[in-house]
Amino acid sequence: MHTWAVLLAAGKGARISEACGRTRKQFIEWNGAPLFWHSAAMLSRIARVRGIIFVLPAEEIEAATTRLKQLDDGRALGIPWKTVCGGERRQDSVYSGLIALPEQCDHVLVHDSARPFADANLCNRILDALHNGAEGVIPALPVTDTIKVVEAGIVKTTPDRSSLVAVQTPQGFQKNVLLKAHEICRQNNWDVTDDASLLERCEDMRVQTVAGQADNIKITNAEDLSLLKQKSDAPAMLPCFGWGYDVHRFGQNGRPMKLGGVPIAGGPAVLAHSDGDVLLHALMDAVLGCMAMGDIGMLFPDTDAAFDNADSSVLLNEVLEKVRNEGLLITHIDLTIITQIPRIGPWRDQIHKNICRLTRIQAGQVNVKATTEEKLGFTGEKKGIKAVAAVTGLRPALS
Ligand code: CTP
Ligand code: MG
């Protein structure tokens, strides 16, 4: 089998036009590309599909071909493709696509680009049936509603539902069979809404069904646009990590010690421009680190009088607001206080609880611990205090 796909994208989209601001529905931007691209991407991932003919509106073929070349830069599709102009009716567009197929192609999948949710399993069911010798194969779903034949608002009959199915695209055919059916159709001026109808009207041509795909909806009316919204890809989230470190010196004219927003009664005074909360400063830097957003010195310069004795909890709120606006989801916080005095043990739970409250993160995702440096260095000499923070999170992938 040598199969190509004819992807129809030449319609006017009249029924949905107003809701799309007059953009043809197949050109609506969805998940970073025009709607018709998504069917092409799906088809290109099917091993048995060797190439794609895009059928486009004559007035837009140049712009659409340029866009396709951009999207396929780096050979995203990985198979050959070409563009041709469509016609007035759907069947005219299909015919334009068929006559553009390469000589060696012997099977074809005809697909409406207005069905962006069709999946590879569906295509493979059709290809399997073609492989087994079928001339025409269409995806079908049993109808669940009772169907009526109505004329001028008056019900005429109720066909037996058990023999009714709703059909979709892609529809698969032996190329010569479909081409012949289209030629007979052109000679007889038939008007049809799908390709299988042509084979049905011709003698000696058989169309068989395979199971359809329930969510393979054709975007047709304004209300179908909400389906696109629902099925929009959530942005891919990538793991990220930030690290923060801060030091404050002890001094007689310092501020009363605060750690993690908790006043540490009896602790040594801390020299600082802000409130000197070494733990929240390290935490803020780690949070900013997750988003590659610099450090707190850049956001709240200590040369700015506005941050004189600033409450670090308020600054943390601002930092969290900024990173949340960029989509950061913090998944874990690990904090270490390094000091000789005071003993942190008695304050640990309170600090832990307050960090959870300030960050709105669950207790099991926040860890607070403390250590001394064995009387070594400036912490050991009780000259100051330091803290380190490690934060992990998920952030939207950069596009
Ligand atoms: N189509 C086409 N050429 C046409 C008419 C339709 O290629 N002359 C394509 C459409 O782009 C669509 C598919 O056939 O992908 C199914 O047609 P339909 O849903 O009816 O789309 P439109 O004809 O564009 O919409 P409308 O009928 O509301 O104008
Ligand atoms: Mg139409």
mmCIF file of N, CA and C in Angstrom, residues 288-353:
data_model
loop_
_atom_site.group_PDB
_atom_site.id
_atom_site.type_symbol
_atom_site.label_atom_id
_atom_site.label_comp_id
_atom_site.label_asym_id
_atom_site.label_seq_id
_atom_site.Cartn_x
_atom_site.Cartn_y
_atom_site.Cartn_z
ATOM 1 N N LEU A 288 12.804 32.961 43.806
ATOM 2 C CA LEU A 288 13.151 33.709 42.580
ATOM 3 C C LEU A 288 14.074 32.877 41.687
ATOM 4 N N GLY A 289 14.946 32.108 42.336
ATOM 5 C CA GLY A 289 15.863 31.252 41.582
ATOM 6 C C GLY A 289 15.122 30.249 40.700
ATOM 7 N N CYS A 290 13.988 29.738 41.215
ATOM 8 C CA CYS A 290 13.194 28.770 40.435
ATOM 9 C C CYS A 290 12.778 29.347 39.099
ATOM 10 N N MET A 291 12.534 30.647 39.077
ATOM 11 C CA MET A 291 12.025 31.271 37.851
ATOM 12 C C MET A 291 13.095 32.081 37.129
ATOM 13 N N ALA A 292 14.348 31.931 37.549
ATOM 14 C CA ALA A 292 15.442 32.723 36.959
ATOM 15 C C ALA A 292 15.074 34.207 36.961
ATOM 16 N N MET A 293 14.584 34.683 38.122
ATOM 17 C CA MET A 293 14.134 36.072 38.214
ATOM 18 C C MET A 293 15.046 36.914 39.094
ATOM 19 N N GLY A 294 16.325 36.551 39.176
ATOM 20 C CA GLY A 294 17.265 37.392 39.912
ATOM 21 C C GLY A 294 17.202 37.146 41.405
ATOM 22 N N ASP A 295 17.330 38.227 42.205
ATOM 23 C CA ASP A 295 17.321 38.055 43.662
ATOM 24 C C ASP A 295 16.582 39.202 44.339
ATOM 25 N N ILE A 296 16.429 39.101 45.668
ATOM 26 C CA ILE A 296 15.634 40.128 46.358
ATOM 27 C C ILE A 296 16.298 41.491 46.318
ATOM 28 N N GLY A 297 17.633 41.500 46.225
ATOM 29 C CA GLY A 297 18.327 42.794 46.150
ATOM 30 C C GLY A 297 17.885 43.581 44.920
ATOM 31 N N MET A 298 17.571 42.875 43.857
ATOM 32 C CA MET A 298 17.117 43.545 42.639
ATOM 33 C C MET A 298 15.686 44.029 42.779
ATOM 34 N N LEU A 299 14.875 43.262 43.512
ATOM 35 C CA LEU A 299 13.465 43.651 43.659
ATOM 36 C C LEU A 299 13.279 44.706 44.738
ATOM 37 N N PHE A 300 14.020 44.543 45.836
ATOM 38 C CA PHE A 300 13.846 45.444 46.993
ATOM 39 C C PHE A 300 15.210 45.976 47.406
ATOM 40 N N PRO A 301 15.774 46.945 46.671
ATOM 41 C CA PRO A 301 17.145 47.387 46.970
ATOM 42 C C PRO A 301 17.264 47.971 48.381
ATOM 43 N N ASP A 302 18.378 47.651 49.059
ATOM 44 C CA ASP A 302 18.501 48.158 50.442
ATOM 45 C C ASP A 302 18.918 49.626 50.470
ATOM 46 N N THR A 303 19.042 50.212 49.266
ATOM 47 C CA THR A 303 19.279 51.656 49.214
ATOM 48 C C THR A 303 17.942 52.400 49.193
ATOM 49 N N ASP A 304 16.856 51.647 49.079
ATOM 50 C CA ASP A 304 15.532 52.276 48.965
ATOM 51 C C ASP A 304 14.918 52.399 50.362
ATOM 52 N N ALA A 305 14.590 53.645 50.741
ATOM 53 C CA ALA A 305 14.054 53.894 52.085
ATOM 54 C C ALA A 305 12.742 53.147 52.309
ATOM 55 N N ALA A 306 12.059 52.847 51.236
ATOM 56 C CA ALA A 306 10.755 52.168 51.368
ATOM 57 C C ALA A 306 10.910 50.826 52.069
ATOM 58 N N PHE A 307 12.122 50.231 51.995
ATOM 59 C CA PHE A 307 12.296 48.908 52.582
ATOM 60 C C PHE A 307 12.994 48.953 53.935
ATOM 61 N N ASP A 308 13.088 50.179 54.495
ATOM 62 C CA ASP A 308 13.665 50.338 55.823
ATOM 63 C C ASP A 308 12.748 49.618 56.813
ATOM 64 N N ASN A 309 13.296 48.661 57.536
ATOM 65 C CA ASN A 309 12.522 47.855 58.494
ATOM 66 C C ASN A 309 11.323 47.152 57.854
ATOM 67 N N ALA A 310 11.462 46.879 56.542
ATOM 68 C CA ALA A 310 10.338 46.252 55.838
ATOM 69 C C ALA A 310 10.040 44.876 56.424
ATOM 70 N N ASP A 311 8.755 44.579 56.538
ATOM 71 C CA ASP A 311 8.332 43.277 57.032
ATOM 72 C C ASP A 311 8.602 42.243 55.930
ATOM 73 N N SER A 312 9.479 41.298 56.196
ATOM 74 C CA SER A 312 9.854 40.332 55.156
ATOM 75 C C SER A 312 8.685 39.459 54.729
ATOM 76 N N SER A 313 7.679 39.292 55.596
ATOM 77 C CA SER A 313 6.500 38.512 55.197
ATOM 78 C C SER A 313 5.777 39.208 54.047
ATOM 79 N N VAL A 314 5.751 40.543 54.129
ATOM 80 C CA VAL A 314 5.078 41.309 53.068
ATOM 81 C C VAL A 314 5.883 41.187 51.767
ATOM 82 N N LEU A 315 7.225 41.253 51.900
ATOM 83 C CA LEU A 315 8.075 41.122 50.712
ATOM 84 C C LEU A 315 7.908 39.718 50.097
ATOM 85 N N LEU A 316 7.821 38.711 50.969
ATOM 86 C CA LEU A 316 7.650 37.340 50.472
ATOM 87 C C LEU A 316 6.336 37.215 49.682
ATOM 88 N N ASN A 317 5.296 37.854 50.218
ATOM 89 C CA ASN A 317 4.012 37.826 49.511
ATOM 90 C C ASN A 317 4.151 38.376 48.103
ATOM 91 N N GLU A 318 4.910 39.470 48.002
ATOM 92 C CA GLU A 318 5.074 40.096 46.686
ATOM 93 C C GLU A 318 5.846 39.159 45.743
ATOM 94 N N VAL A 319 6.884 38.532 46.277
ATOM 95 C CA VAL A 319 7.673 37.596 45.473
ATOM 96 C C VAL A 319 6.784 36.433 45.009
ATOM 97 N N LEU A 320 5.993 35.902 45.945
ATOM 98 C CA LEU A 320 5.130 34.770 45.588
ATOM 99 C C LEU A 320 4.107 35.166 44.532
ATOM 100 N N GLU A 321 3.583 36.381 44.664
ATOM 101 C CA GLU A 321 2.614 36.877 43.685
ATOM 102 C C GLU A 321 3.252 36.930 42.293
ATOM 103 N N LYS A 322 4.469 37.442 42.264
ATOM 104 C CA LYS A 322 5.177 37.568 40.972
ATOM 105 C C LYS A 322 5.402 36.198 40.324
ATOM 106 N N VAL A 323 5.899 35.252 41.099
ATOM 107 C CA VAL A 323 6.215 33.957 40.486
ATOM 108 C C VAL A 323 4.944 33.177 40.150
ATOM 109 N N ARG A 324 3.908 33.363 40.952
ATOM 110 C CA ARG A 324 2.653 32.663 40.630
ATOM 111 C C ARG A 324 2.073 33.210 39.337
ATOM 112 N N ASN A 325 2.223 34.524 39.130
ATOM 113 C CA ASN A 325 1.745 35.097 37.865
ATOM 114 C C ASN A 325 2.464 34.493 36.670
ATOM 115 N N GLU A 326 3.682 34.042 36.898
ATOM 116 C CA GLU A 326 4.447 33.410 35.806
ATOM 117 C C GLU A 326 4.190 31.897 35.752
ATOM 118 N N GLY A 327 3.302 31.423 36.631
ATOM 119 C CA GLY A 327 2.882 30.024 36.545
ATOM 120 C C GLY A 327 3.652 29.052 37.439
ATOM 121 N N LEU A 328 4.487 29.579 38.361
ATOM 122 C CA LEU A 328 5.257 28.658 39.212
ATOM 123 C C LEU A 328 4.351 27.945 40.211
ATOM 124 N N LEU A 329 4.539 26.649 40.296
ATOM 125 C CA LEU A 329 3.868 25.846 41.313
ATOM 126 C C LEU A 329 4.976 25.312 42.211
ATOM 127 N N ILE A 330 5.026 25.791 43.460
ATOM 128 C CA ILE A 330 6.083 25.323 44.358
ATOM 129 C C ILE A 330 5.707 23.938 44.864
ATOM 130 N N THR A 331 6.642 23.005 44.762
ATOM 131 C CA THR A 331 6.318 21.636 45.204
ATOM 132 C C THR A 331 6.994 21.274 46.521
ATOM 133 N N HIS A 332 8.103 21.944 46.852
ATOM 134 C CA HIS A 332 8.772 21.603 48.108
ATOM 135 C C HIS A 332 9.716 22.726 48.551
ATOM 136 N N ILE A 333 9.780 22.899 49.869
ATOM 137 C CA ILE A 333 10.691 23.908 50.443
ATOM 138 C C ILE A 333 11.509 23.231 51.536
ATOM 139 N N ASP A 334 12.797 23.376 51.472
ATOM 140 C CA ASP A 334 13.662 22.832 52.533
ATOM 141 C C ASP A 334 14.541 23.969 53.056
ATOM 142 N N LEU A 335 14.409 24.256 54.357
ATOM 143 C CA LEU A 335 15.086 25.424 54.934
ATOM 144 C C LEU A 335 16.043 24.990 56.045
ATOM 145 N N THR A 336 17.197 25.616 56.082
ATOM 146 C CA THR A 336 18.155 25.336 57.157
ATOM 147 C C THR A 336 18.636 26.649 57.771
ATOM 148 N N ILE A 337 18.507 26.727 59.087
ATOM 149 C CA ILE A 337 19.026 27.889 59.821
ATOM 150 C C ILE A 337 20.362 27.463 60.423
ATOM 151 N N ILE A 338 21.368 28.301 60.255
ATOM 152 C CA ILE A 338 22.702 27.950 60.761
ATOM 153 C C ILE A 338 23.130 29.039 61.748
ATOM 154 N N THR A 339 23.154 28.670 63.013
ATOM 155 C CA THR A 339 23.488 29.669 64.036
ATOM 156 C C THR A 339 23.907 28.965 65.335
ATOM 157 N N GLN A 340 24.706 29.670 66.135
ATOM 158 C CA GLN A 340 25.104 29.120 67.436
ATOM 159 C C GLN A 340 24.051 29.452 68.490
ATOM 160 N N ILE A 341 23.545 30.704 68.368
ATOM 161 C CA ILE A 341 22.490 31.148 69.288
ATOM 162 C C ILE A 341 21.385 31.814 68.488
ATOM 163 N N PRO A 342 20.161 31.768 68.957
ATOM 164 C CA PRO A 342 19.659 30.961 70.071
ATOM 165 C C PRO A 342 19.461 29.521 69.610
ATOM 166 N N ARG A 343 19.046 28.646 70.493
ATOM 167 C CA ARG A 343 18.691 27.285 70.094
ATOM 168 C C ARG A 343 17.371 27.354 69.322
ATOM 169 N N ILE A 344 17.339 26.737 68.156
ATOM 170 C CA ILE A 344 16.164 26.873 67.282
ATOM 171 C C ILE A 344 15.084 25.845 67.626
ATOM 172 N N GLY A 345 15.496 24.727 68.217
ATOM 173 C CA GLY A 345 14.544 23.645 68.528
ATOM 174 C C GLY A 345 13.202 24.123 69.072
ATOM 175 N N PRO A 346 13.192 24.931 70.098
ATOM 176 C CA PRO A 346 11.913 25.347 70.689
ATOM 177 C C PRO A 346 11.039 26.170 69.721
ATOM 178 N N TRP A 347 11.664 26.752 68.694
ATOM 179 C CA TRP A 347 10.904 27.618 67.774
ATOM 180 C C TRP A 347 10.538 26.903 66.463
ATOM 181 N N ARG A 348 11.098 25.749 66.276
ATOM 182 C CA ARG A 348 11.016 25.089 64.962
ATOM 183 C C ARG A 348 9.574 24.900 64.470
ATOM 184 N N ASP A 349 8.704 24.374 65.338
ATOM 185 C CA ASP A 349 7.327 24.097 64.887
ATOM 186 C C ASP A 349 6.594 25.374 64.496
ATOM 187 N N GLN A 350 6.834 26.415 65.309
ATOM 188 C CA GLN A 350 6.145 27.676 65.042
ATOM 189 C C GLN A 350 6.619 28.264 63.700
ATOM 190 N N ILE A 351 7.933 28.163 63.476
ATOM 191 C CA ILE A 351 8.480 28.676 62.203
ATOM 192 C C ILE A 351 7.913 27.870 61.035
ATOM 193 N N HIS A 352 7.889 26.560 61.207
ATOM 194 C CA HIS A 352 7.368 25.675 60.162
ATOM 195 C C HIS A 352 5.930 26.032 59.815
ATOM 196 N N LYS A 353 5.112 26.199 60.885
ATOM 197 C CA LYS A 353 3.703 26.513 60.675
ATOM 198 C C LYS A 353 3.549 27.847 59.948
#
